[in-house]
Amino acid sequence: MRESNLNLIKVTLPDGSEKEVVEGISLLELSKDCKNDYKSTIVAAKVENDIKELSFHLYNSAHIEFIDLTNDDGMRIYRRSLSFVLIKAVHDLFPDRKVTISHSISKGIFCEINGATQLTAEEVSKIEERMKELINQKIPFIKRIMSIDEAKEIFSKTGRIDRFRAIEYRKKPYVTIYNCDGYEDYFYGYMTPDTGYLNKFALKFYAPGLILMYPEKTNPDVIPKFKEQKKLFTIFKEYKNWGRILGVANAGQLNTIVKEGNVNELIRVGEALHEKKIAQIADMIAFNKNKKRVVLIAGPSSSGKTTFAHRLAIQLKVNGLRPVTISLDDYFVDRDHTPKDENGEFDFEALEAIDILLFNQHLASLIKGEEVGIPIFNFPNGCRESYCRKMKIDDDQLLIIEGIHGLNEKLTSSIPKESKFKIYVSAITSMSIDDHNRIPTTDSRMLRRIVRDFQFRGCSAVNTINRWPSVRRGEEKNIFPFQEEADIMFNSALPFELGVLKVLAEPLLRDVNSSQVEYSEARRLIEFLTNFVSIESKEVPMNSIIREFIGGSCFYG
């Protein structure tokens, strides 16, 4: 057929340029003409703000934005596809072993390879070589859609009870399955066209499993160096084991508990564990051989630091202490002195946004028993008030300071290390959707923030999603590099919270329409929440950390 007889459609690219293409063209074919405009390998595209795989064919004129590995969505697709290759490689070499994609750690993902014998370093090398073979073969990931009943039959036959339970209460009548060289599996999200896209990876033996290493979006051509995070790994392991004991290791198990009417007991047990952990931390502070005068609480956004600080203060009082709280927010420099980020916007999360000199002067004076004038920052005006709040503490009192820079020694350089107790708080999600689909901690925190920002700050889901990348950059720069400096880590995640958050988050996410650039992220989160049965919040106690986000907390007016 001559080209003149073909129907043409119009494609609009991000720079506003337009291009006529043949109706029915695949995104993969179209991407070949655009690859030089992108910094890294193109792995997917947004079509009218909705993510599509490169196998998608265009039949209507549309706005197109390709997604490469410098993009969060691109890296998610890369990691997911790479995980499939790992699972396939283990299946080929050790068909009796079970792979669990567990949690992120040290710029990679920790994976358990369970079987009759312990995994060895030599076996990890064999798995890595098999992965390279699969990647060199450029095997396509073939997607097919099947009914729930058909999918249940497949998962039942292959012993994937974790996946069977995950779809048991699914409202959608179908499931998307991917096939790689005859091996079929479910993955929450999209895939690269074939295994050949996945040539940047490494495996590291890390008993009792391995770490799947991959590039970062800031440098997609390089595998980052491994940096051990023993404390973070320990808390992940502890809560994974705890989830297995309680029978809430994955979404399917949680949904079964909800459907059988036993969620109230799970809520009580989860909250009791939090209270026990907080009491233990208070005991560590109160009975430490080195008298602690300053308690520093730090952690990423939406970790529940404020409620944790309130509950810790109560437990410290039980131990006979009289804690006093100082807010770092009152030590912000005036707006015209606030540093700016690479985009020319105010960087309120930079250490230099705080008057470190004055803050340390006040800390040193307070520890000596002297009175100081704590500044009061006027956020609408972007400057300090002309008046201040007088403060003086007794020798038996300690200071609680909550803020993102709490683990950075520069924040409290005037105080000796032995006088400080550092706590890292984060919602370290230990539950997974199923054995092959983990739940990133950042997704849980973003859902918390979407709900909280709407409830208490009048912000739409669009606004929160739009700001989230900036929040994440601040965390990568100011929090995560110091997390191993903490004396103790507290996991603020609760095993039932995603079911509770779903009730409030879903309507907010559905308000995001396809004309908005945040639409694809809203769609992704909605799809994620379909894995959970809704949980009413009436049984959640008023002092719960999750109340900081959904409302009804006894600590706030």
Coordinates of C-alpha atoms in Angstrom, one line a residue:
M1 CA 0.0 0.0 0.0
R2 CA 1.4 3.4 -0.9
E3 CA 2.0 5.8 2.0
S4 CA -0.5 8.3 0.5
N5 CA -3.3 5.9 1.1
L6 CA -2.4 5.6 4.8
N7 CA -4.3 7.6 7.5
L8 CA -2.2 10.1 9.3
I9 CA -2.5 11.4 12.9
K10 CA -0.9 14.2 14.6
V11 CA 1.5 13.8 17.6
T12 CA 2.4 16.8 19.8
L13 CA 5.7 16.5 21.7
P14 CA 6.6 18.2 25.0
D15 CA 8.4 21.1 23.3
G16 CA 5.2 21.9 21.5
S17 CA 6.3 20.6 18.1
E18 CA 3.9 18.6 16.0
K19 CA 4.6 15.6 13.9
E20 CA 2.4 13.6 11.5
V21 CA 2.7 9.8 11.8
V22 CA 0.9 6.8 10.3
E23 CA -2.2 5.8 12.2
G24 CA -1.5 2.6 14.2
I25 CA 2.2 3.3 14.8
S26 CA 3.6 1.8 18.0
L27 CA 5.2 4.0 20.6
L28 CA 8.3 1.9 20.2
E29 CA 8.7 2.8 16.6
L30 CA 7.9 6.4 17.3
S31 CA 10.5 6.5 20.1
K32 CA 13.3 5.7 17.7
D33 CA 13.0 9.2 16.1
C34 CA 13.0 10.9 19.5
K35 CA 15.7 9.0 21.4
N36 CA 18.3 11.7 20.9
D37 CA 16.1 14.2 22.7
Y38 CA 16.3 12.1 25.9
K39 CA 19.2 11.7 28.3
S40 CA 18.7 7.9 28.8
T41 CA 17.0 4.8 27.4
I42 CA 13.3 5.4 26.7
V43 CA 11.2 2.6 28.4
A44 CA 7.6 4.0 28.2
A45 CA 5.6 7.0 27.3
K46 CA 2.8 9.2 28.6
V47 CA -0.1 9.5 26.1
E48 CA -2.4 12.3 27.3
N49 CA -0.8 12.1 30.7
D50 CA -1.5 8.4 31.0
I51 CA 1.4 6.0 31.0
K52 CA 1.5 3.4 28.2
E53 CA 4.0 0.7 27.4
L54 CA 6.0 1.0 24.2
S55 CA 4.0 -1.8 22.7
F56 CA 1.0 0.6 22.7
H57 CA -0.3 1.6 19.2
L58 CA -1.6 5.1 18.4
Y59 CA -4.9 5.5 16.5
N60 CA -5.7 9.1 17.5
S61 CA -3.9 12.3 17.6
A62 CA -2.3 12.8 21.0
H63 CA 0.2 14.6 23.2
I64 CA 3.2 12.3 23.8
E65 CA 5.9 12.5 26.4
F66 CA 8.5 9.7 26.4
I67 CA 9.7 8.3 29.7
D68 CA 13.4 7.5 30.2
L69 CA 15.5 6.3 33.1
T70 CA 16.0 9.8 34.5
N71 CA 12.3 9.7 35.4
D72 CA 10.7 8.1 38.5
D73 CA 8.2 6.2 36.4
G74 CA 11.0 5.0 34.1
M75 CA 13.1 3.7 37.0
R76 CA 10.0 1.9 38.5
I77 CA 9.5 0.1 35.2
Y78 CA 13.2 -0.8 35.0
R79 CA 13.3 -2.2 38.6
R80 CA 10.1 -4.1 38.0
S81 CA 11.3 -5.7 34.8
L82 CA 14.7 -6.5 36.3
S83 CA 13.0 -8.2 39.2
F84 CA 11.1 -10.4 36.7
V85 CA 14.4 -11.4 35.1
L86 CA 15.8 -12.3 38.6
I87 CA 12.7 -14.4 39.4
K88 CA 13.0 -16.1 36.0
A89 CA 16.7 -16.8 36.4
V90 CA 16.1 -18.4 39.9
H91 CA 13.3 -20.5 38.5
D92 CA 15.5 -21.7 35.7
L93 CA 18.4 -22.7 38.0
F94 CA 16.6 -23.6 41.2
P95 CA 13.0 -24.4 40.4
D96 CA 12.3 -25.6 44.0
R97 CA 13.3 -22.3 45.5
K98 CA 11.0 -19.4 46.3
V99 CA 11.9 -15.7 45.5
T100 CA 10.6 -12.9 47.7
I101 CA 11.2 -9.3 46.6
S102 CA 11.5 -7.9 50.0
H103 CA 12.5 -4.3 50.6
S104 CA 14.8 -1.5 49.5
I105 CA 18.2 -1.3 51.1
S106 CA 21.5 0.5 50.2
K107 CA 20.5 1.6 46.6
G108 CA 19.1 -1.8 45.8
I109 CA 16.4 -4.3 46.8
F110 CA 16.9 -7.1 49.2
C111 CA 15.5 -10.4 47.9
E112 CA 15.1 -13.7 49.8
I113 CA 15.8 -17.0 48.0
N114 CA 14.2 -19.6 50.2
G115 CA 14.7 -23.3 49.8
A116 CA 15.9 -26.5 51.6
T117 CA 19.4 -25.1 51.9
Q118 CA 20.9 -21.7 52.6
L119 CA 21.8 -19.5 49.6
T120 CA 25.5 -19.3 48.9
A121 CA 27.7 -16.7 47.2
E122 CA 28.5 -19.1 44.4
E123 CA 24.8 -19.6 43.7
V124 CA 24.3 -15.8 43.6
S125 CA 27.0 -15.7 40.9
K126 CA 25.2 -18.4 38.9
I127 CA 21.9 -16.4 39.1
E128 CA 23.7 -13.2 37.9
E129 CA 25.2 -15.1 34.9
R130 CA 21.8 -16.5 34.1
M131 CA 20.2 -13.1 34.2
K132 CA 22.9 -11.8 31.8
E133 CA 22.1 -14.6 29.4
L134 CA 18.3 -13.8 29.5
I135 CA 19.1 -10.1 29.0
N136 CA 21.4 -10.8 26.0
Q137 CA 18.6 -12.8 24.4
K138 CA 16.3 -9.8 24.4
I139 CA 13.3 -11.9 25.3
P140 CA 10.0 -9.9 25.0
F141 CA 7.7 -9.4 28.0
I142 CA 4.4 -10.6 26.6
K143 CA 1.3 -9.2 28.3
R144 CA -2.1 -10.9 28.3
I145 CA -5.3 -10.2 30.2
M146 CA -7.2 -13.0 31.8
S147 CA -10.2 -13.5 34.0
I148 CA -9.9 -13.6 37.8
D149 CA -10.9 -17.3 37.8
E150 CA -8.3 -18.2 35.2
A151 CA -5.6 -16.4 37.1
K152 CA -6.6 -18.1 40.4
E153 CA -6.3 -21.5 38.7
I154 CA -2.8 -20.6 37.4
F155 CA -1.6 -19.4 40.8
S156 CA -3.2 -22.3 42.6
K157 CA -1.4 -24.8 40.3
T158 CA 2.0 -23.0 40.7
G159 CA 1.7 -22.8 44.5
R160 CA 1.5 -19.0 44.5
I161 CA -1.0 -18.8 47.4
D162 CA 0.3 -15.3 48.2
R163 CA -0.9 -14.1 44.7
F164 CA -4.1 -16.2 44.9
R165 CA -5.1 -14.3 48.1
A166 CA -4.1 -11.0 46.7
I167 CA -6.7 -11.2 43.9
E168 CA -9.3 -13.0 45.9
Y169 CA -11.2 -9.8 46.8
R170 CA -10.2 -7.8 43.7
K171 CA -13.2 -5.9 42.3
K172 CA -11.8 -5.8 38.7
P173 CA -12.9 -8.9 36.7
Y174 CA -9.5 -9.4 35.1
V175 CA -5.8 -9.6 35.8
T176 CA -2.8 -8.7 33.7
I177 CA -0.2 -11.4 33.4
Y178 CA 3.3 -11.1 31.8
N179 CA 5.2 -14.0 30.1
C180 CA 8.9 -14.1 29.8
D181 CA 10.3 -17.1 27.9
G182 CA 7.4 -19.3 29.1
Y183 CA 7.4 -18.2 32.7
E184 CA 4.2 -16.3 33.7
D185 CA 3.7 -13.9 36.6
Y186 CA 1.8 -10.9 37.8
F187 CA 3.4 -7.5 38.3
Y188 CA 1.8 -4.3 39.6
G189 CA 2.8 -1.9 36.9
Y190 CA 4.3 -1.8 33.4
M191 CA 7.3 -3.5 31.8
T192 CA 10.1 -2.7 29.3
P193 CA 9.5 -4.2 25.8
D194 CA 12.1 -6.9 26.4
T195 CA 14.9 -8.1 28.6
G196 CA 17.5 -6.4 26.4
Y197 CA 16.7 -3.0 28.1
L198 CA 18.1 -4.2 31.4
N199 CA 21.8 -4.4 30.9
K200 CA 22.7 -2.3 34.0
F201 CA 22.5 -4.4 37.2
A202 CA 24.5 -6.3 39.7
L203 CA 23.8 -8.9 42.4
K204 CA 25.4 -8.9 45.8
F205 CA 25.3 -11.8 48.1
Y206 CA 23.9 -10.6 51.4
A207 CA 23.1 -13.5 53.8
P208 CA 20.5 -14.9 54.0
G209 CA 19.6 -13.4 50.5
L210 CA 20.9 -11.1 47.9
I211 CA 20.7 -7.5 46.9
L212 CA 19.6 -6.6 43.4
M213 CA 21.6 -3.5 42.5
Y214 CA 20.4 -1.1 39.8
P215 CA 21.2 2.5 38.6
E216 CA 19.7 5.6 40.1
K217 CA 17.7 8.1 38.0
T218 CA 20.4 10.8 38.6
N219 CA 23.0 8.6 37.0
P220 CA 21.2 5.8 35.0
D221 CA 24.4 4.4 33.4
V222 CA 26.2 3.5 36.6
I223 CA 25.5 1.0 39.4
P224 CA 26.0 2.9 42.7
K225 CA 28.5 1.6 45.3
F226 CA 27.1 -0.6 48.0
K227 CA 26.9 1.0 51.4
E228 CA 25.9 -1.2 54.3
Q229 CA 22.9 0.0 56.4
K230 CA 22.9 -2.5 59.3
K231 CA 20.4 -0.6 61.5
L232 CA 17.9 -0.1 58.7
F233 CA 18.2 -3.7 57.5
T234 CA 17.7 -5.0 61.1
I235 CA 14.4 -3.1 61.5
F236 CA 13.1 -4.2 58.1
K237 CA 14.0 -7.8 59.1
E238 CA 12.3 -7.5 62.5
Y239 CA 9.1 -6.1 61.2
K240 CA 9.0 -8.6 58.3
N241 CA 9.2 -11.4 60.8
W242 CA 6.6 -9.8 63.0
G243 CA 4.3 -9.5 60.1
R244 CA 4.7 -13.2 59.3
I245 CA 3.9 -14.1 63.0
L246 CA 0.8 -12.0 63.0
G247 CA -0.3 -13.3 59.5
V248 CA -0.1 -9.9 57.7
A249 CA 2.9 -10.4 55.6
N250 CA 1.0 -9.4 52.4
A251 CA -2.1 -7.7 51.2
G252 CA -4.0 -10.9 50.7
Q253 CA -3.6 -11.9 54.4
L254 CA -4.6 -8.4 55.5
N255 CA -7.7 -8.5 53.3
T256 CA -8.7 -11.9 54.7
I257 CA -8.5 -10.6 58.3
V258 CA -10.7 -7.6 57.3
K259 CA -13.3 -9.8 55.5
E260 CA -13.4 -12.3 58.5
G261 CA -14.1 -9.4 60.9
N262 CA -10.9 -9.6 62.9
V263 CA -9.3 -6.2 61.9
N264 CA -10.1 -4.6 65.3
E265 CA -7.8 -7.1 67.0
L266 CA -5.1 -6.4 64.5
I267 CA -5.5 -2.7 65.1
R268 CA -5.1 -3.2 68.9
V269 CA -2.0 -5.4 68.5
G270 CA -0.4 -2.9 66.0
E271 CA -1.0 0.0 68.4
A272 CA 0.2 -2.0 71.4
L273 CA 3.5 -2.8 69.6
H274 CA 4.0 0.9 68.9
E275 CA 3.4 1.8 72.6
K276 CA 5.8 -0.9 73.7
K277 CA 8.5 0.3 71.4
I278 CA 8.0 3.9 72.5
A279 CA 8.2 2.9 76.1
Q280 CA 11.4 1.0 75.5
I281 CA 13.0 4.0 73.8
A282 CA 11.9 6.2 76.8
D283 CA 13.6 3.7 79.1
M284 CA 16.8 3.8 77.0
I285 CA 16.9 7.6 77.5
A286 CA 15.9 7.7 81.1
F287 CA 18.3 4.9 82.3
N288 CA 21.3 5.6 80.1
K289 CA 24.5 5.8 82.0
N290 CA 25.3 9.1 80.2
K291 CA 22.7 11.6 81.1
K292 CA 20.8 12.7 78.0
R293 CA 19.9 16.4 77.8
V294 CA 18.8 16.5 74.2
V295 CA 16.6 14.1 72.3
L296 CA 16.6 14.6 68.5
I297 CA 13.8 13.1 66.3
A298 CA 14.3 13.0 62.6
G299 CA 12.8 11.3 59.6
P300 CA 11.3 11.8 56.2
S301 CA 8.0 13.5 55.4
S302 CA 4.8 11.9 56.7
S303 CA 6.6 9.6 59.1
G304 CA 4.5 10.6 62.1
K305 CA 7.3 12.4 63.9
T306 CA 5.1 14.9 65.7
T307 CA 2.7 12.2 67.2
F308 CA 5.8 10.1 68.0
A309 CA 7.3 13.1 69.9
H310 CA 4.1 13.5 71.9
R311 CA 3.9 9.9 72.8
L312 CA 7.6 9.7 73.7
A313 CA 7.2 12.8 76.0
I314 CA 4.4 10.9 77.9
Q315 CA 6.5 7.8 78.4
L316 CA 9.5 10.0 79.5
K317 CA 7.1 11.6 82.1
V318 CA 6.2 8.1 83.3
N319 CA 9.9 7.7 84.0
G320 CA 10.0 10.8 86.1
L321 CA 11.5 13.2 83.5
R322 CA 10.1 16.5 82.4
P323 CA 10.7 17.0 78.7
V324 CA 10.5 20.3 77.0
T325 CA 10.0 20.7 73.2
I326 CA 11.7 23.1 70.9
S327 CA 10.5 23.5 67.3
L328 CA 13.2 24.0 64.7
D329 CA 10.6 25.9 62.6
D330 CA 11.1 28.9 64.8
Y331 CA 14.8 29.1 63.9
F332 CA 14.2 29.6 60.2
V333 CA 16.2 32.5 58.7
D334 CA 14.2 35.3 57.2
R335 CA 12.8 34.6 53.8
D336 CA 15.2 36.8 51.9
H337 CA 18.2 34.9 53.4
T338 CA 16.7 31.4 52.6
P339 CA 18.9 29.4 50.2
K340 CA 17.4 28.4 46.8
D341 CA 17.5 25.1 45.0
E342 CA 18.7 24.3 41.4
N343 CA 15.3 25.5 40.1
G344 CA 15.6 28.9 41.8
E345 CA 13.0 28.1 44.4
F346 CA 13.3 28.5 48.1
D347 CA 14.9 25.4 49.7
F348 CA 13.3 25.3 53.1
E349 CA 14.8 21.8 53.7
A350 CA 18.4 22.9 53.4
L351 CA 20.4 23.1 56.7
E352 CA 21.3 26.7 55.8
A353 CA 17.6 27.6 56.0
I354 CA 18.0 27.4 59.8
D355 CA 19.9 29.9 61.9
I356 CA 22.4 27.2 63.1
L357 CA 24.5 29.7 65.1
L358 CA 21.6 31.1 67.1
F359 CA 20.1 27.7 67.6
N360 CA 23.4 26.3 69.1
Q361 CA 23.9 29.4 71.3
H362 CA 20.4 28.8 72.7
L363 CA 21.0 25.1 73.2
A364 CA 24.3 25.6 75.1
S365 CA 22.7 28.3 77.3
L366 CA 19.7 26.2 78.1
I367 CA 21.9 23.2 79.1
K368 CA 23.7 25.6 81.5
G369 CA 20.5 26.6 83.1
E370 CA 20.4 30.0 81.5
E371 CA 17.3 31.7 80.2
V372 CA 17.0 32.4 76.5
G373 CA 14.5 34.1 74.2
I374 CA 13.2 31.5 71.7
P375 CA 12.3 33.2 68.5
I376 CA 8.8 33.0 66.9
F377 CA 8.7 32.7 63.2
N378 CA 5.9 34.3 61.2
F379 CA 5.4 32.0 58.2
P380 CA 3.0 34.2 56.3
N381 CA 5.4 37.1 56.5
G382 CA 8.5 35.0 56.1
C383 CA 10.3 36.6 59.1
R384 CA 10.7 36.4 62.9
E385 CA 8.4 38.3 65.2
S386 CA 9.8 41.2 67.1
Y387 CA 9.0 39.4 70.4
C388 CA 10.2 36.0 71.7
R389 CA 9.3 33.2 74.1
K390 CA 11.3 33.1 77.3
M391 CA 12.6 29.6 78.2
K392 CA 14.7 28.2 81.0
I393 CA 15.0 24.5 81.9
D394 CA 16.0 22.8 85.2
D395 CA 18.8 20.2 85.6
D396 CA 16.3 17.3 85.5
Q397 CA 14.7 18.4 82.3
L398 CA 15.6 17.4 78.8
L399 CA 14.9 19.0 75.4
I400 CA 13.0 17.2 72.6
I401 CA 13.9 18.6 69.2
E402 CA 12.0 17.4 66.1
G403 CA 13.2 18.2 62.6
I404 CA 14.6 16.8 59.4
H405 CA 18.2 17.7 60.3
G406 CA 18.1 16.1 63.8
L407 CA 20.7 13.4 62.8
N408 CA 23.1 15.8 61.3
E409 CA 25.9 16.7 63.8
K410 CA 26.1 20.2 62.4
L411 CA 22.7 21.0 63.8
T412 CA 23.7 20.5 67.4
S413 CA 27.5 20.9 67.3
S414 CA 27.5 22.8 70.6
I415 CA 26.3 19.7 72.5
P416 CA 28.6 16.8 73.3
K417 CA 27.6 13.6 71.5
E418 CA 27.2 11.7 74.8
S419 CA 24.5 14.1 75.9
K420 CA 22.4 13.5 72.8
F421 CA 20.0 10.7 71.9
K422 CA 19.1 10.5 68.2
I423 CA 15.9 8.8 66.9
Y424 CA 15.1 8.0 63.3
V425 CA 11.4 7.7 62.6
S426 CA 10.0 6.4 59.3
A427 CA 7.0 4.4 58.0
I428 CA 9.1 1.4 57.1
T429 CA 6.5 -0.6 55.3
S430 CA 7.2 -4.3 55.9
M431 CA 4.1 -5.7 54.2
S432 CA 4.1 -6.6 50.5
I433 CA 1.3 -7.0 47.9
D434 CA 2.6 -10.5 47.3
D435 CA 6.0 -12.3 47.2
H436 CA 7.0 -10.6 43.9
N437 CA 5.5 -7.1 44.4
R438 CA 6.8 -5.1 47.3
I439 CA 5.3 -1.9 48.7
P440 CA 7.7 1.0 48.5
T441 CA 7.9 2.9 51.8
T442 CA 7.6 6.2 49.8
D443 CA 4.2 5.2 48.5
S444 CA 2.8 4.7 52.0
R445 CA 4.2 8.1 53.1
M446 CA 2.8 9.9 50.0
L447 CA -0.7 8.5 50.7
R448 CA -0.4 9.7 54.3
R449 CA 0.6 13.1 53.0
I450 CA -2.1 13.3 50.4
V451 CA -4.8 12.7 53.0
R452 CA -3.2 15.0 55.7
D453 CA -2.6 17.9 53.3
F454 CA -6.2 17.8 52.2
Q455 CA -7.6 17.4 55.7
F456 CA -5.5 20.1 57.4
R457 CA -3.8 22.2 54.8
G458 CA -6.5 22.6 52.1
C459 CA -4.2 21.1 49.5
S460 CA -5.5 18.9 46.7
A461 CA -4.0 15.6 45.7
V462 CA -2.6 17.4 42.6
N463 CA -0.7 19.9 44.8
T464 CA 0.8 17.2 47.0
I465 CA 1.8 14.9 44.0
N466 CA 3.4 17.9 42.3
R467 CA 5.5 18.8 45.4
W468 CA 6.5 15.2 46.2
P469 CA 9.6 15.1 44.0
S470 CA 11.0 18.2 45.7
V471 CA 10.3 16.6 49.1
R472 CA 12.1 13.4 48.0
R473 CA 15.1 15.4 46.8
G474 CA 15.3 17.0 50.3
E475 CA 15.1 13.7 52.0
E476 CA 17.9 12.2 49.8
K477 CA 20.1 15.1 50.6
N478 CA 19.3 15.9 54.3
I479 CA 17.9 12.8 55.9
F480 CA 18.8 9.4 54.4
P481 CA 22.6 10.0 54.4
F482 CA 22.5 10.3 58.2
Q483 CA 19.9 7.6 59.1
E484 CA 22.6 5.1 60.3
E485 CA 23.8 7.8 62.8
A486 CA 20.6 7.2 64.9
D487 CA 20.9 5.6 68.3
I488 CA 17.5 3.8 67.6
M489 CA 15.1 3.5 64.7
F490 CA 11.3 3.6 65.2
N491 CA 9.0 2.1 62.5
S492 CA 5.8 4.2 62.4
A493 CA 4.1 2.0 59.9
L494 CA 1.0 0.1 61.0
P495 CA -0.2 -3.1 59.4
F496 CA -3.7 -1.9 58.8
E497 CA -3.1 1.7 57.6
L498 CA -3.3 1.2 53.9
G499 CA -6.9 0.0 54.2
V500 CA -7.7 3.0 56.3
L501 CA -5.9 5.5 54.0
K502 CA -7.7 4.0 51.0
V503 CA -11.1 5.2 52.2
L504 CA -9.9 8.9 52.3
A505 CA -7.3 8.9 49.5
E506 CA -9.2 7.3 46.7
P507 CA -11.8 10.1 46.2
L508 CA -9.0 12.7 46.3
L509 CA -7.0 10.8 43.6
R510 CA -10.1 10.3 41.4
D511 CA -10.5 14.1 41.3
V512 CA -7.3 14.3 39.3
N513 CA -8.3 14.5 35.6
S514 CA -6.4 13.5 32.5
S515 CA -5.6 17.1 31.5
Q516 CA -3.3 17.4 34.5
V517 CA 0.3 16.1 34.5
E518 CA -0.2 14.5 37.9
Y519 CA -2.9 12.2 36.3
S520 CA -0.6 9.2 35.7
E521 CA 0.7 9.2 39.3
A522 CA -2.9 9.4 40.6
R523 CA -3.8 6.5 38.4
R524 CA -0.9 4.5 39.7
L525 CA -1.8 5.1 43.3
I526 CA -5.5 4.2 42.6
E527 CA -4.4 0.9 41.0
F528 CA -2.1 0.3 44.0
L529 CA -5.0 0.8 46.4
T530 CA -7.2 -1.8 44.6
N531 CA -5.0 -4.4 46.3
F532 CA -6.6 -3.5 49.7
V533 CA -10.0 -3.9 51.2
S534 CA -11.3 -0.7 52.8
I535 CA -11.0 -0.4 56.6
E536 CA -13.2 2.0 58.6
S537 CA -11.2 4.2 61.0
K538 CA -13.6 4.2 63.9
E539 CA -11.6 1.6 65.9
V540 CA -8.3 3.4 65.4
P541 CA -7.4 5.0 68.8
M542 CA -7.1 8.7 69.2
N543 CA -3.3 8.6 70.0
S544 CA -2.5 6.5 67.0
I545 CA 0.2 7.8 64.7
I546 CA -2.2 7.4 61.7
R547 CA -4.5 9.9 63.4
E548 CA -2.0 12.6 62.5
F549 CA -3.0 12.1 58.9
I550 CA -6.6 11.1 59.0
G551 CA -7.8 13.4 61.8
G552 CA -9.2 12.8 65.2
S553 CA -5.9 12.8 67.1
C554 CA -6.0 13.6 70.8
F555 CA -2.8 15.6 70.4
Y556 CA -4.2 18.3 68.1
G557 CA -7.1 20.7 68.7

